Coordinates of C-alpha atoms and ligand atoms in Angstrom, one line a residue:
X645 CA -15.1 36.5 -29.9
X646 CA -12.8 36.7 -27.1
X647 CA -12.9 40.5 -25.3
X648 CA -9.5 42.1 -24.9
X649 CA -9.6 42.3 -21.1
X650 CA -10.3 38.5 -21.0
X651 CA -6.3 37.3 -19.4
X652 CA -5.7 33.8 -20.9
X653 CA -6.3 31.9 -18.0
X654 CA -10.1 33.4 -18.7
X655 CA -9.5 31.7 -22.1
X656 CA -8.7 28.4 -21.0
X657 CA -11.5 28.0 -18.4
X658 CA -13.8 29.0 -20.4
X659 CA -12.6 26.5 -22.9
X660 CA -12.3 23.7 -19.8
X661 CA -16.1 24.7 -19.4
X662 CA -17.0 23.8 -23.2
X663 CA -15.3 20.9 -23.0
X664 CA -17.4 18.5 -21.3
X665 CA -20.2 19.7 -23.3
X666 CA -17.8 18.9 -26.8
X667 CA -16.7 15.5 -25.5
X668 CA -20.5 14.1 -25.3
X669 CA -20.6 15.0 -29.0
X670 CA -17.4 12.5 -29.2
X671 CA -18.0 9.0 -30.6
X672 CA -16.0 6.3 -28.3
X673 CA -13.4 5.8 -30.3
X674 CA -12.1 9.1 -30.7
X675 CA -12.3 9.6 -26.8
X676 CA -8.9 7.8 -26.7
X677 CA -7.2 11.0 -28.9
X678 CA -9.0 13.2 -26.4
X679 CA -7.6 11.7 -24.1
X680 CA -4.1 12.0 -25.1
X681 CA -4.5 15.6 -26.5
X682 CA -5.9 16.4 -22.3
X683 CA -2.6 15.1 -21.1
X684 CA -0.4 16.9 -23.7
X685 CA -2.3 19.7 -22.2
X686 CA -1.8 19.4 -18.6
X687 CA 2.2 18.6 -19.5
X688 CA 2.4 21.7 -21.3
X689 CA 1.0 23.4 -18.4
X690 CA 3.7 22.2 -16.6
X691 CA 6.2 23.6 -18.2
X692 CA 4.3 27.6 -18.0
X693 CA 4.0 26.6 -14.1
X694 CA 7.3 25.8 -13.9
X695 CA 8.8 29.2 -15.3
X696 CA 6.2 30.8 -13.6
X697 CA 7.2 29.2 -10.0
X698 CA 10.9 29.9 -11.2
X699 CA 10.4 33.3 -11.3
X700 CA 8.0 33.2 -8.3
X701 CA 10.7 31.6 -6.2
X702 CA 13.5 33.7 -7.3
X703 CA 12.0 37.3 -6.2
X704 CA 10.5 36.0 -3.1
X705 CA 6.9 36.0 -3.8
X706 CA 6.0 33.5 -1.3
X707 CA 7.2 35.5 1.8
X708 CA 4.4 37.7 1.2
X709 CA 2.0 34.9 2.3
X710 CA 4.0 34.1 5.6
X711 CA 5.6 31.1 3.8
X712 CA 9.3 29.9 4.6
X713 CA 9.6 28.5 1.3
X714 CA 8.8 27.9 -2.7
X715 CA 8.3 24.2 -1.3
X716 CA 5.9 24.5 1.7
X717 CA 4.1 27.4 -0.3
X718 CA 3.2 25.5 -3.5
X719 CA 1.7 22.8 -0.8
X720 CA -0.8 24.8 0.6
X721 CA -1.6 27.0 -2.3
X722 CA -0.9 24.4 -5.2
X723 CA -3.2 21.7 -2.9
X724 CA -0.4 19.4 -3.2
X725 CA 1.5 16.8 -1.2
X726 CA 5.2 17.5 0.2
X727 CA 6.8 15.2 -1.9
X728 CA 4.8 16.8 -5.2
X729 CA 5.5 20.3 -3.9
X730 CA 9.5 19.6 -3.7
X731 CA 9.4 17.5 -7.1
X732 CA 7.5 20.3 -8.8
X733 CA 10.1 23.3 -7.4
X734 CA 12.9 21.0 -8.1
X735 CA 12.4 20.3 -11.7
X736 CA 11.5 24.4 -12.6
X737 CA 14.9 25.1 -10.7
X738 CA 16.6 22.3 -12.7
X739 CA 14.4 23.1 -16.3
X740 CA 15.9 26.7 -16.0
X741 CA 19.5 24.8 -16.7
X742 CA 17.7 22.4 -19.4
X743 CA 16.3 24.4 -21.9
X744 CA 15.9 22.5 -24.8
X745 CA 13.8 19.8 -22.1
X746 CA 11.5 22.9 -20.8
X747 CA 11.0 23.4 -24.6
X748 CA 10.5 19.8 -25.3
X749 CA 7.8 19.9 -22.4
X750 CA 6.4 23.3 -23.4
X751 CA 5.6 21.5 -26.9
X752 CA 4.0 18.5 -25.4
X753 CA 6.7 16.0 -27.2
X754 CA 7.5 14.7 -23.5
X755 CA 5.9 14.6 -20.5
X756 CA 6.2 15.8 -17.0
X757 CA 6.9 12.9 -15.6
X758 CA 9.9 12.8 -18.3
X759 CA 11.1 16.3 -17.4
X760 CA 11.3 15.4 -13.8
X761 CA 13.5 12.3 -14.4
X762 CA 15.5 14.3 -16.7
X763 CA 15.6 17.0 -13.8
X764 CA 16.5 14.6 -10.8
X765 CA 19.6 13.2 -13.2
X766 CA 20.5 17.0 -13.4
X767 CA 20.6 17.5 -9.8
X768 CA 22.0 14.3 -9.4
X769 CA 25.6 14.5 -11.7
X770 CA 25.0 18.6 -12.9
X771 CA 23.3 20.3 -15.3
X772 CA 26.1 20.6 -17.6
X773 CA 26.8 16.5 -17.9
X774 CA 22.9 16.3 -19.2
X775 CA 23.2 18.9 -21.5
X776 CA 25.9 17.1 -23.3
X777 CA 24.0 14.3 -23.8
X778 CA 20.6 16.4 -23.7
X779 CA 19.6 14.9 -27.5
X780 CA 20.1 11.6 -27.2
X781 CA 18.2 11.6 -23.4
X782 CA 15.1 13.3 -25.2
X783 CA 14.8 11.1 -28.6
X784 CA 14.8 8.2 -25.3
X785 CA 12.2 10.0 -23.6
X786 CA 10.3 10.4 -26.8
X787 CA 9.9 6.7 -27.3
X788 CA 9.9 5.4 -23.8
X789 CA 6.9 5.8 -20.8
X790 CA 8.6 7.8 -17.9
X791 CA 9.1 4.1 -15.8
X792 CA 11.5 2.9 -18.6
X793 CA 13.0 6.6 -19.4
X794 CA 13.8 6.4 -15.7
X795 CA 15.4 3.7 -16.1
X796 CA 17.8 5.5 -18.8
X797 CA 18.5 8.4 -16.6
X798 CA 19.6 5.9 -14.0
X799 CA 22.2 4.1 -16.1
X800 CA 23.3 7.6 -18.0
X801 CA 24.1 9.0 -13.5
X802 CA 25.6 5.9 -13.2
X803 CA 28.4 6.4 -16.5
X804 CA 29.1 9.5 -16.3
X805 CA 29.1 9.8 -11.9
X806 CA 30.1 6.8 -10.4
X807 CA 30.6 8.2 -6.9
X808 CA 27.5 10.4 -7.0
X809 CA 25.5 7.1 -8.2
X810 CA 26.6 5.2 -5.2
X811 CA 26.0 8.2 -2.6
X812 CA 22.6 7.7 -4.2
X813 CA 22.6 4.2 -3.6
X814 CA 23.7 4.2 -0.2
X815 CA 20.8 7.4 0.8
X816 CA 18.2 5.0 -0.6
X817 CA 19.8 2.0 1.6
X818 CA 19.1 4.6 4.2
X819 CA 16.0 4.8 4.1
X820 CA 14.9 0.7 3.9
X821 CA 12.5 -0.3 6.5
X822 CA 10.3 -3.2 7.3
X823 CA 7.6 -3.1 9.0
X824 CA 5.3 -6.2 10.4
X825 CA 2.1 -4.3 12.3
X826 CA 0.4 -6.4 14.8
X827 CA -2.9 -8.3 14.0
X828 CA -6.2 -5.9 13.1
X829 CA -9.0 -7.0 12.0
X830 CA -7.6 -10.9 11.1
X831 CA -5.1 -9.6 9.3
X832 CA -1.6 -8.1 9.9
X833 CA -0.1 -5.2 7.8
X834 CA 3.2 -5.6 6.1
X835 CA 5.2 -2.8 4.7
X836 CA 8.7 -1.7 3.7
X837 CA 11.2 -0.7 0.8
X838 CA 13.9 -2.0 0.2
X839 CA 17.6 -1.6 -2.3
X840 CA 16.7 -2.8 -5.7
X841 CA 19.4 -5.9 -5.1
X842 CA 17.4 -6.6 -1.6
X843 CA 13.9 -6.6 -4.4
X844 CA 15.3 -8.6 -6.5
X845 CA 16.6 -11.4 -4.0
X846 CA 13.2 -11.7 -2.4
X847 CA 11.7 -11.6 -5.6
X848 CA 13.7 -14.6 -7.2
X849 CA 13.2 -16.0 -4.0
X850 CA 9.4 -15.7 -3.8
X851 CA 8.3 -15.9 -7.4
X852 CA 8.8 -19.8 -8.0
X853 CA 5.9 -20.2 -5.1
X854 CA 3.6 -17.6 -6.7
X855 CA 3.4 -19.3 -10.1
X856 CA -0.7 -20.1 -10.9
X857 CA -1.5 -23.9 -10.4
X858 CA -3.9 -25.0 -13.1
X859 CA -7.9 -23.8 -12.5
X860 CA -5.8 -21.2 -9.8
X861 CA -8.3 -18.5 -8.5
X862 CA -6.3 -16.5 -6.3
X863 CA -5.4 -12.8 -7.8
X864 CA -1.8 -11.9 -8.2
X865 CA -1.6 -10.0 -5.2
X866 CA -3.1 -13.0 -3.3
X867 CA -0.3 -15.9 -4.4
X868 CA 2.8 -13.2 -4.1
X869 CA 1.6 -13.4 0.0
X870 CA 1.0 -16.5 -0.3
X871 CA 4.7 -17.3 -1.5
X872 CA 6.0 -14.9 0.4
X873 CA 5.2 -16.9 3.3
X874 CA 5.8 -20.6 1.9
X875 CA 9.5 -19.0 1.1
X876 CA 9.7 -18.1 5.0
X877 CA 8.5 -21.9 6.2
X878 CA 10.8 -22.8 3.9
X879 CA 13.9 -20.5 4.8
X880 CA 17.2 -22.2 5.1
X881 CA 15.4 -25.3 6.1
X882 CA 14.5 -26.6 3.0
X883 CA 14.4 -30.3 4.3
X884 CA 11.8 -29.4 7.3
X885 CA 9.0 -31.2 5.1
X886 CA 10.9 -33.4 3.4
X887 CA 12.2 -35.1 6.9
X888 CA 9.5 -34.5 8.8
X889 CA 10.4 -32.9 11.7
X890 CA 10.6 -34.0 15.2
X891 CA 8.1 -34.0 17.6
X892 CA 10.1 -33.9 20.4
X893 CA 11.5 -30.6 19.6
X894 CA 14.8 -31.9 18.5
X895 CA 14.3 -31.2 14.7
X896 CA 14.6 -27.6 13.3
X897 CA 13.3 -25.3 15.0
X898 CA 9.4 -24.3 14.9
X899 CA 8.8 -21.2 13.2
X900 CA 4.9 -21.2 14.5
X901 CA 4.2 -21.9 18.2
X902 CA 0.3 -22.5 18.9
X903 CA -1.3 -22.7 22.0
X904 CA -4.6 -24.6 21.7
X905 CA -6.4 -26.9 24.1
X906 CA -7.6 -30.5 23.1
X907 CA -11.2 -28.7 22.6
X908 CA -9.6 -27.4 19.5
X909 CA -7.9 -29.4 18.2
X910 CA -11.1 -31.9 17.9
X911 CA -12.9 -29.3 16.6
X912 CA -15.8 -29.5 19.0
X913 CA -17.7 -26.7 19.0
X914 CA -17.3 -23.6 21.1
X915 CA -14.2 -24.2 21.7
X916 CA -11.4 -21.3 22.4
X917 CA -9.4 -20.4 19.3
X918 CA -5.6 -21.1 19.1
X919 CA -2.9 -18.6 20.3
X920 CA -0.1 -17.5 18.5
X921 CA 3.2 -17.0 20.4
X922 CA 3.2 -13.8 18.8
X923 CA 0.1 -12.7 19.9
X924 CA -3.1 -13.1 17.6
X925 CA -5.8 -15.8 17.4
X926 CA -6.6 -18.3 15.0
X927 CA -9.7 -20.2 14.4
X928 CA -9.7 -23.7 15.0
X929 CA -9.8 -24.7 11.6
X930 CA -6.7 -22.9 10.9
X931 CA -4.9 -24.9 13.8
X932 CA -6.0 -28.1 12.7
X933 CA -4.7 -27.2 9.8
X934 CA -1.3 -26.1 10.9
X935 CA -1.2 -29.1 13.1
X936 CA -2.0 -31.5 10.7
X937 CA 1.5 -31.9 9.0
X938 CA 4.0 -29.7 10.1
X939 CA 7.6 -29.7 11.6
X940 CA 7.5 -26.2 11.8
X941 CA 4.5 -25.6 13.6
X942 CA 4.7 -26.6 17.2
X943 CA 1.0 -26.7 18.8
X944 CA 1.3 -26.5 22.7
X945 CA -1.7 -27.3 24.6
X946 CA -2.6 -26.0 28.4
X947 CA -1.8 -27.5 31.4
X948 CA -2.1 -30.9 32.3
X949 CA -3.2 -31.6 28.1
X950 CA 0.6 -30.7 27.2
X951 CA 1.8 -33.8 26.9
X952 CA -0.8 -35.4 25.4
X953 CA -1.1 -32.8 22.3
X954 CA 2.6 -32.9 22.5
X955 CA 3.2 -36.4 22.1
X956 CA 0.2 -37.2 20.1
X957 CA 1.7 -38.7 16.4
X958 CA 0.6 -36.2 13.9
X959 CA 4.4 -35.5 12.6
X960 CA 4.9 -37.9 10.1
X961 CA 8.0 -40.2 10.1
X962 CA 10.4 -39.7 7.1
X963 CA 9.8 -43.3 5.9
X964 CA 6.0 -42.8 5.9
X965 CA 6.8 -39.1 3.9
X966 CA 8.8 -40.6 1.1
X967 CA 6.4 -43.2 0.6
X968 CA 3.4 -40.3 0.5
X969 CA 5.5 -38.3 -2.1
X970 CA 5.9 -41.7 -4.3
X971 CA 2.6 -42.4 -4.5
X972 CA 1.0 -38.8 -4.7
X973 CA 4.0 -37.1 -6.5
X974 CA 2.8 -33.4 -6.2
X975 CA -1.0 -31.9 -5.0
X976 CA -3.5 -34.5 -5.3
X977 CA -6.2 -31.8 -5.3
X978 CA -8.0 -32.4 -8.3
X979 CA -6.2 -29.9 -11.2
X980 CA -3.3 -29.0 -9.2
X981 CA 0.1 -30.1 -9.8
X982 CA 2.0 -28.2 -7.1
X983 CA 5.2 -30.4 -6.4
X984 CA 5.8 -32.4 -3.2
X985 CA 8.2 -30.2 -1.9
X986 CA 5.9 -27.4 -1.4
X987 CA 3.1 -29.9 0.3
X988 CA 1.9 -30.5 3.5
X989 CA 0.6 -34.0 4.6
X990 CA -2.9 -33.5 5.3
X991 CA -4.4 -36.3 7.6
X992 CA -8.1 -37.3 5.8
X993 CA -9.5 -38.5 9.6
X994 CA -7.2 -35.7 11.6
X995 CA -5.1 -36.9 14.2
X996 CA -6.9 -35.7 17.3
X997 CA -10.6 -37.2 15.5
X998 CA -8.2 -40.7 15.8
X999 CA -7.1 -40.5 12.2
X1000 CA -3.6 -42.4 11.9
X1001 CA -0.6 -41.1 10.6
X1002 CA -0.3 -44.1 7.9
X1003 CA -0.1 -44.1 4.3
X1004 CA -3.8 -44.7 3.7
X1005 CA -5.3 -41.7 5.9
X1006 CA -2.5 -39.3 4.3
X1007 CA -2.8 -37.2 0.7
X1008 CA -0.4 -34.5 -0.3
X1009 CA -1.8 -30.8 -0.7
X1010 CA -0.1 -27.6 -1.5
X1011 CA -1.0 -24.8 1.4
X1012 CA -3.7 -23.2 -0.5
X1013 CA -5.4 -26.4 -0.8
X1014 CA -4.9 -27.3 2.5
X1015 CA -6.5 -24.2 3.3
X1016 CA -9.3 -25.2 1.0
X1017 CA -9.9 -28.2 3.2
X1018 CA -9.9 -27.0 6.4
X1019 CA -10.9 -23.2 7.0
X1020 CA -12.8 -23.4 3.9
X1021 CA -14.5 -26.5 4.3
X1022 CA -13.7 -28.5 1.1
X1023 CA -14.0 -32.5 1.4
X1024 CA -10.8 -34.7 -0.1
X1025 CA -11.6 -38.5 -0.5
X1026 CA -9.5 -41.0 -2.0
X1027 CA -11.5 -43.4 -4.0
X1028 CA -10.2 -46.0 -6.4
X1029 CA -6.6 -44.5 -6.3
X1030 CA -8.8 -41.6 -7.6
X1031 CA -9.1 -37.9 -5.6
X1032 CA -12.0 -36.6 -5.1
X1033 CA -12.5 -33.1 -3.7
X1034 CA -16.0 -31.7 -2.7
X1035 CA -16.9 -28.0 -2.3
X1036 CA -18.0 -26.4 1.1
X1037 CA -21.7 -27.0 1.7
X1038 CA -22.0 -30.9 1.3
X1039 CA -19.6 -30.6 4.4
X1040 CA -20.8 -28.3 6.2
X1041 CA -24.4 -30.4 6.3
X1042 CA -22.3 -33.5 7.0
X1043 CA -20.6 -31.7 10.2
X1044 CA -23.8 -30.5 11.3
X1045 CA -25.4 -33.3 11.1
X1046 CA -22.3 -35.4 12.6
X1047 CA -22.5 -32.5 15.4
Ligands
ZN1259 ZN1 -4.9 -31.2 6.8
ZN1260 ZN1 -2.9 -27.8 -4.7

């Protein structure tokens, strides 16, 4: 069948070309060991590219394209990004030292992603610790997905090069950042890295606020921001709810400064949105919101309304707080069950609409539920010692009409 001039790459891409062709004759369920046999494929091409770029590197092939390096030539002529280019010429450099992995790889019983970890170790504490301990790092590999193989390698640097380990450590606490962008778009970016000890603090601090409430909508990714912030209101001033705060500034101090004229604050239509200290807007609904229970939020109004937003009683007293968290006990949003410490006080006729701060107007809700009830437009009613919470359009009708 196959000519004697054909070189094997010919082979293979004409075999790539069958394959989709092969594959619609595939039922479903044998698609999964296609699947698998494709990657074993693609690993084992890793290890022939990886000779290959050895050998390529080592007499100087790339200089004939004008390229300073193996590195910056496998990016342009491999298509791949600067980081993959280094990885890739770093783990045929290392492989060359780690023979029985290149074989390993070459048969397809680990995969790439394996040999690279075993490769980084290598550069990390030498070639010639990993060898010694080459068998028992492959039989790992072999029953272990590269993120928990990783993990191996890690604690195999760390026995047998303790310094080398921490030099590691302390290049990777180099390179920690955090960035907080400025609002775009309603929303503003977050992103950073930090030491695995710095994770795992803001993790363990974070994580008891992104547990689901019961009938909880909001995806994973939603309810880790969402603790990540209730862990900052929170921060070191755990009792800033539980006392109340102070409305004339003598309590902690506010973490959220709003400006927002009366207009706002009664919600009355066309009104300007609230500024944030920081910069940013936010609708009215968000600074009724803020405003209607919180010591950490600090709404300042303009000119000659200052005092009046300032001094108006929406903080609620400590007495009136305990007795709100003895009758409500956590979220009184219908199926929730988020404690009282992580609750606001929201006001059921709002402060500015001439709502008092007293027992009877108050219920506690969790922040997402707050959220529910004011940007989003939910209803909360007490009725018979009974909550009752109404969805959006009821009250949207009722404000329009009310309007
Ligand atoms: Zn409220
Ligand atoms: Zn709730």
């Amino acid at each position: 069948m196959c000519r004697a001039s054909e070189t094997p790459f010919e082979r293979i891409e004409s075999a790539i070309r069958e394959l989709p062709g092969w594959l619609a004759g595939q039922s479903g369920s044998r698609l999964g060991a296609a699947i698998v046999r494709g990657r074993q494929v693609v690993d084992r091409m890793e290890a022939v590219n990886g000779e290959a770029t050895r050998r390529f590197e080592k007499t100087g092939g790339y200089r004939a394209d004008g390229a300073l390096g193996m590195t910056p030539w496998l990016r342009t002529h491999g298509k791949l990004s600067a980081g993959a280019a280094a990885e890739h010429v770093e783990t045929a450099r290392q492989l060359e030292k780690l023979p029985r992995t290149e074989e390993a790889l070459a048969r397809g019983e680990i995969g790439y992603q394996h040999a690279v970890a075993m490769a980084r170790t290598a550069e990390h504490v030498g070639a010639a610790q990993v060898r010694k301990a080459e068998t028992m790092l492959l039989k790992a590999a072999g029953n272990m997905d590269p993120g928990q193989f990783a993990g191996v390698t890690r604690d195999f640097e760390h026995r047998v090069d303790v310094e080398g380990a921490l030099n590691e450590a302390n290049r990777a606490h180099q390179r920690r950042y955090l960035q907080i962008g400025e609002a775009i778009n309603g929303l503003v970016r977050i992103e950073g890295q930090v030491t695995p000890d710095a994770g795992a603090i803001i993790r363990t601090a974070i994580e008891p606020y992104a547990r689901p409430s019961k009938n909880d909508d909001r995806t994973a990714g939603q309810r880790l921001a969402d603790a990540l912030v209730e862990a900052c209101r929170r921060g070191g001033t755990g009792m800033v709810s539980a006392n109340g705060g102070q409305a004339n500034g003598a309590g902690p101090r506010p973490q959220l400064v709003i400006t927002a004229v009366a207009d706002t604050l009664a919600a009355i239509e066309g009104a300007p949105a609230g500024q944030l200290e920081w910069g940013g807007t936010v609708p009215a609904e968000t600074v009724r919101r803020l405003a209607c229970d919180s010591a950490i939020t600090r709404i300042t109004g303009l000119g000659e309304l200052e005092w009046e937003i300032s001094h108006s009683s929406r903080t609620i007293p400590p007495a009136t707080r305990r007795a709100l968290v003895a009758r409500d006990h956590h979220c009184v949003f219908p199926g929730c069950d988020r404690p009282a410490p992580w609750c606001d006080g929201h006001h059921l006729i709002f402060w500015a609409d001439g709502g008092p701060t007293k027992l009877e107007n108050l219920g506690l809700v969790c922040v997402p539920h707050h959220r529910k009830v004011h940007e989003e437009g939910w209803t909360l009613k007490r009725k018979d010692d009974r909550w009752i919470a109404t969805p959006p359009p009821l009250k949207v009708l009722a404000r329009a009409r009310s309007a």
